[in-house]
GROMACS .gro file of C-alpha atoms in nm:
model
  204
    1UNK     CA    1   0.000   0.000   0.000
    2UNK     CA    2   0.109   0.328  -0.093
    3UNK     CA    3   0.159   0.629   0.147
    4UNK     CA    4   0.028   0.960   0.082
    5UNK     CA    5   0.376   1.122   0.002
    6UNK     CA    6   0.396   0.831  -0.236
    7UNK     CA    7   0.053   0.873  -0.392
    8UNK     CA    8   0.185   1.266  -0.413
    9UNK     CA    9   0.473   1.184  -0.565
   10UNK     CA   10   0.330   0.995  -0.845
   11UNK     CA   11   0.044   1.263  -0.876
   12UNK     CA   12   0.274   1.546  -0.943
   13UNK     CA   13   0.466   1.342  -1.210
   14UNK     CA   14   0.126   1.258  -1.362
   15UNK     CA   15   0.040   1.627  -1.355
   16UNK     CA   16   0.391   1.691  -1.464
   17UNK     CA   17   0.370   1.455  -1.814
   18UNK     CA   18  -0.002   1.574  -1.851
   19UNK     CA   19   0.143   1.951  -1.895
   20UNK     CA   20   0.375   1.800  -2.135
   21UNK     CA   21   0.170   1.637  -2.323
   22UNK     CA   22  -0.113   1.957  -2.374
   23UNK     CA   23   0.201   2.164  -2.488
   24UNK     CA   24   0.369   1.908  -2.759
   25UNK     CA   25  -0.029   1.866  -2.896
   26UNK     CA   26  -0.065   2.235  -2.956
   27UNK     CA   27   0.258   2.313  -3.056
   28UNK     CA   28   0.178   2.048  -3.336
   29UNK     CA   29  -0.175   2.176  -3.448
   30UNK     CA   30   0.023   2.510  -3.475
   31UNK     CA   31   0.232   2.340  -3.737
   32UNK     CA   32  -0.043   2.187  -3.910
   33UNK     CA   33  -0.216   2.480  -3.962
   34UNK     CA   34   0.136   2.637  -4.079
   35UNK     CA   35   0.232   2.465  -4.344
   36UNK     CA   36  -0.129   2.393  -4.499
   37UNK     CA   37  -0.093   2.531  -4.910
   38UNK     CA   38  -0.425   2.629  -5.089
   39UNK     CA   39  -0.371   2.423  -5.393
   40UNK     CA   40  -0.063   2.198  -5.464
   41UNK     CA   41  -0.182   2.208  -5.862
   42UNK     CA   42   0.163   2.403  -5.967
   43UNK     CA   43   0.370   2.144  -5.682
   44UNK     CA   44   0.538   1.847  -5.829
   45UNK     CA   45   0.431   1.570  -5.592
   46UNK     CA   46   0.815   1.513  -5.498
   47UNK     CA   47   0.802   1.864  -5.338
   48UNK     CA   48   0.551   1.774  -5.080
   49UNK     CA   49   0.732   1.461  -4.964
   50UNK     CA   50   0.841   1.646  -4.651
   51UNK     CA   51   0.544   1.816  -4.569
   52UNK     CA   52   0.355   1.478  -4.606
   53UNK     CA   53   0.586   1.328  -4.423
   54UNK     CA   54   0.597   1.599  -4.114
   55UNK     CA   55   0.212   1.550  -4.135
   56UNK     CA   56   0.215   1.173  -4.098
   57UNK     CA   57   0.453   1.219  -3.811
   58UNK     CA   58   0.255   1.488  -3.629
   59UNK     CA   59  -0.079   1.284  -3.674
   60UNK     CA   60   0.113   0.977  -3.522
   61UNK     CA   61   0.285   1.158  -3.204
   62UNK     CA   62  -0.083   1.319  -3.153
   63UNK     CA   63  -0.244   0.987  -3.159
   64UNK     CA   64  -0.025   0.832  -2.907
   65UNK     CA   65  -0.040   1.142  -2.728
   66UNK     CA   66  -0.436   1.101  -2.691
   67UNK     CA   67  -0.366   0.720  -2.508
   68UNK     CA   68  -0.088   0.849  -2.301
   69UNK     CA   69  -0.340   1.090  -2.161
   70UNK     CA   70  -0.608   0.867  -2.188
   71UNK     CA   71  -0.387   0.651  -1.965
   72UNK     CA   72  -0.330   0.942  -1.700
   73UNK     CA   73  -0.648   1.036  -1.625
   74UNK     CA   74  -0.724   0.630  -1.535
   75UNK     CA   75  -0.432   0.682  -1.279
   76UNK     CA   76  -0.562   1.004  -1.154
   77UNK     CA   77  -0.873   0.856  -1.113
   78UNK     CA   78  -0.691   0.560  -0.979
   79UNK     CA   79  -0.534   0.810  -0.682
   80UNK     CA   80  -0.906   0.950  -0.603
   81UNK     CA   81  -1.042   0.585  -0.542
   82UNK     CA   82  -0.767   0.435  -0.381
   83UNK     CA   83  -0.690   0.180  -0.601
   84UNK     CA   84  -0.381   0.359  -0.745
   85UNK     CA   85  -0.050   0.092  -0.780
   86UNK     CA   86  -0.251  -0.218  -0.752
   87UNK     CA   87  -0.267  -0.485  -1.004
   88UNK     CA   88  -0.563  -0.485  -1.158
   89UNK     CA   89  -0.596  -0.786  -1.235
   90UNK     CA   90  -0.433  -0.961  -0.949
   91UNK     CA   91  -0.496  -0.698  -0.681
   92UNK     CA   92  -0.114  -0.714  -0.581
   93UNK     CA   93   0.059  -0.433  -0.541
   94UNK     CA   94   0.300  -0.303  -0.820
   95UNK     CA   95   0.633  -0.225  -0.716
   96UNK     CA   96   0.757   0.147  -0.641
   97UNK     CA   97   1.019   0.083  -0.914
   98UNK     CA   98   0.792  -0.029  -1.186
   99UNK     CA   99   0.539   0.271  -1.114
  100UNK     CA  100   0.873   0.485  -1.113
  101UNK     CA  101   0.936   0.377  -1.452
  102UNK     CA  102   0.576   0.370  -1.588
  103UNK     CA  103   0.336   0.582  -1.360
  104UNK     CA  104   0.034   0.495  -1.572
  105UNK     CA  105   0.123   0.110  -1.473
  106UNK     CA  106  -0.191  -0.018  -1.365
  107UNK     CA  107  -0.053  -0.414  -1.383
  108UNK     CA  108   0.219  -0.572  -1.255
  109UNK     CA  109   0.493  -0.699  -1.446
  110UNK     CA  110   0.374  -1.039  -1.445
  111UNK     CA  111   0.081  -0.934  -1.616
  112UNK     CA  112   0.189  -0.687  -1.832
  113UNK     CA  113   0.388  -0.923  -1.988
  114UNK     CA  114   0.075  -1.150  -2.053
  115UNK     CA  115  -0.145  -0.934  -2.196
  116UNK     CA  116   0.050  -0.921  -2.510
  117UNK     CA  117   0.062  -0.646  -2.768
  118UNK     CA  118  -0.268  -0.480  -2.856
  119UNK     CA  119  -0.261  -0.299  -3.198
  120UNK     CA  120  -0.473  -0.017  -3.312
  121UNK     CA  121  -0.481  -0.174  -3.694
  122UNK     CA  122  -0.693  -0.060  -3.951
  123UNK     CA  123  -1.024  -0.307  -4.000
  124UNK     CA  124  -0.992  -0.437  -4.267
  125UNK     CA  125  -0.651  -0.613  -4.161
  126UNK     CA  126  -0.888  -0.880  -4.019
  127UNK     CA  127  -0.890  -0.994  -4.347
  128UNK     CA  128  -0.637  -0.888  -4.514
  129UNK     CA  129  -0.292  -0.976  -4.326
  130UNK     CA  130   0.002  -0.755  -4.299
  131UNK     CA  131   0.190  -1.083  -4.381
  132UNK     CA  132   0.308  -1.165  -4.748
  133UNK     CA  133   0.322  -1.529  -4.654
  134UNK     CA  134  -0.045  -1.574  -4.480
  135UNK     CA  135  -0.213  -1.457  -4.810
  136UNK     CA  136  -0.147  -1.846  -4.953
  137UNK     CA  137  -0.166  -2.168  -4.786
  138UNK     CA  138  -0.073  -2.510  -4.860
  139UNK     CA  139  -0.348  -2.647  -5.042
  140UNK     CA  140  -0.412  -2.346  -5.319
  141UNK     CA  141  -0.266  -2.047  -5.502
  142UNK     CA  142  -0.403  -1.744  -5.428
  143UNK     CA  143  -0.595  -1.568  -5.689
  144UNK     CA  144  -0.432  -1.252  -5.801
  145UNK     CA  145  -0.490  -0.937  -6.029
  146UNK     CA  146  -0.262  -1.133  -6.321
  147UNK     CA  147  -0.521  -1.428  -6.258
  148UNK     CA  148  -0.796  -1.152  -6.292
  149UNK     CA  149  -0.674  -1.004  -6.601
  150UNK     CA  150  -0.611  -1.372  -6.798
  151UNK     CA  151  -0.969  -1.453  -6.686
  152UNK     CA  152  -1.147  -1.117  -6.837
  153UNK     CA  153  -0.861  -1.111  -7.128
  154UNK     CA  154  -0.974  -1.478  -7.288
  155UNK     CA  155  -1.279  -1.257  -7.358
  156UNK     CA  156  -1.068  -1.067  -7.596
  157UNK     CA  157  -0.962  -0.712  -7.622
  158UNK     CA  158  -0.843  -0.408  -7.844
  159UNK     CA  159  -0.445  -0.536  -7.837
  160UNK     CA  160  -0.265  -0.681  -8.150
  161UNK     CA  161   0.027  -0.914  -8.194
  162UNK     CA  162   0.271  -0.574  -8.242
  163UNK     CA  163   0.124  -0.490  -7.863
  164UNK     CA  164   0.238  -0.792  -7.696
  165UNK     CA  165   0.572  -0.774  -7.854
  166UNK     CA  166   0.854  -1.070  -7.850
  167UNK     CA  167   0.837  -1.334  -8.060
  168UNK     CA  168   0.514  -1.485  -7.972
  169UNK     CA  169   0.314  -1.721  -8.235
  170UNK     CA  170  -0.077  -1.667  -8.154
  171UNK     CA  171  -0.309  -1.934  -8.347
  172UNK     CA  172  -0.604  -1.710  -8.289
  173UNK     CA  173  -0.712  -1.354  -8.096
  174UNK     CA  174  -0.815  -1.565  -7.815
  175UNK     CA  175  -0.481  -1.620  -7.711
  176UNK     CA  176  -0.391  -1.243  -7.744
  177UNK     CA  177  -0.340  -1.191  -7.370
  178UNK     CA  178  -0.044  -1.191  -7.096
  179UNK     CA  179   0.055  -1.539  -7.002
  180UNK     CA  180  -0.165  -1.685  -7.245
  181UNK     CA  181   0.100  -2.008  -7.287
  182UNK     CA  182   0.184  -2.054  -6.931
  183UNK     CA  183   0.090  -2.388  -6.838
  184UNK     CA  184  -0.240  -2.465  -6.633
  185UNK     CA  185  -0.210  -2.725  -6.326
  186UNK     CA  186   0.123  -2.819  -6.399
  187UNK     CA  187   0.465  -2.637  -6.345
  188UNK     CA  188   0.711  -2.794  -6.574
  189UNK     CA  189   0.585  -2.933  -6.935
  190UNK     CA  190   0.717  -3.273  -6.761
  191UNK     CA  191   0.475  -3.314  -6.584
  192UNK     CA  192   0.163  -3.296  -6.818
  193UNK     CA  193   0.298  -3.623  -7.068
  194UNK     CA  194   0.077  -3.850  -6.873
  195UNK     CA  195  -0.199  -3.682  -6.939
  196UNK     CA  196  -0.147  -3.540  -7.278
  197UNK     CA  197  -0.311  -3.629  -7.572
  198UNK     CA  198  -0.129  -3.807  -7.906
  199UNK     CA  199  -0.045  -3.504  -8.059
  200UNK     CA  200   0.117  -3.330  -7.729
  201UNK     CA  201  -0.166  -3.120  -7.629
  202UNK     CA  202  -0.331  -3.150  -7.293
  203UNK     CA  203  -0.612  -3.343  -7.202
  204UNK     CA  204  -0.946  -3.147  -7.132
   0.00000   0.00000   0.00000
């Protein structure tokens, strides 16, 4: 249990960061509002890389800004009900060195530790995966925009032979798209004798 200097103590540094954190948010809506341009029509896009950037940056340090405070006024509320550097989960009380460290601590380390990493992603990451490697699995190949554009361009188009370019032989205008020879189930040409036909073509 804490003792009121204690409770003071962390109070004042609460205050303290709190102050901190009002001045760094307005000094950065004062930069915002600074650097804003009426029209970037005459502004080749490279030219606004660091203003985007400083932007990006500024919207970021707000945002964690917002939960650090968010986080404060739990522990000041924490300090009015009494239940300031105890677990809240556990109901043990958090060491003096860990609420030295991190104020806004309201678990102890064992805890912390547990609750793993909570990420403020965009929605809809629960379907699509910030991992390359999770977008396939074992059993199938995951249908992509080149898959997308054979499918539609078997349909035909507006392209000629002198489009595609190389040295391509097309027997008709239905083969006039990208990949058009690749080989379909199979990966090497190997692998599709067994089930060719007499005169080397696959079997439908």
């Amino acid at each position: 249990m804490l003792t009121s200097e204690q409770l003071t103590h962390f109070k004042n540094q609460l205050v303290e960061r709190q102050s901190e954190l009002f001045t760094l948010m307005e000094s950065e809506g004062e930069y915002s509002r600074r650097n804003q341009e009426l029209s970037n029509y005459d502004n080749h896009p490279a030219d606004m890389g660091t203003e985007m950037y400083d932007l990006e940056r500024e919207q970021a340090l707000s945002q964690h800004a917002e939960v650090e405070l968010k986080e404060i006024n739990e522990a000041m509320s924490a300090i009015e009900e009494g239940t300031y550097g105890i677990c809240r989960r556990c109901g043990t009380d958090i060491p003096l060195e860990r609420l030295e460290a991190i104020p806004t601590a309201d678990q102890c380390l064992e805890h912390a530790n547990n609750a793993g990493f909570v990420a403020y992603r965009p929605v809809e990451e629960d379907i699509l995966t910030m991992d390359i490697h999770e977008h396939t699995n074992e059993t199938q190949t995951g249908y992509d925009r080149e898959d997308a554009w054979q499918d539609v361009g078997k349909y035909g188009s507006s392209d000629t032979p002198s489009d595609l370019g190389g040295n391509q032989d097309h027997d008709d205008y239905d083969e006039m798209y990208i990949n058009s020879d690749e080989n379909i189930g199979i990966v090497d040409d190997t692998e599709g004798i067994g089930t060719a036909t007499f005169d080397g073509h696959p079997e439908e």
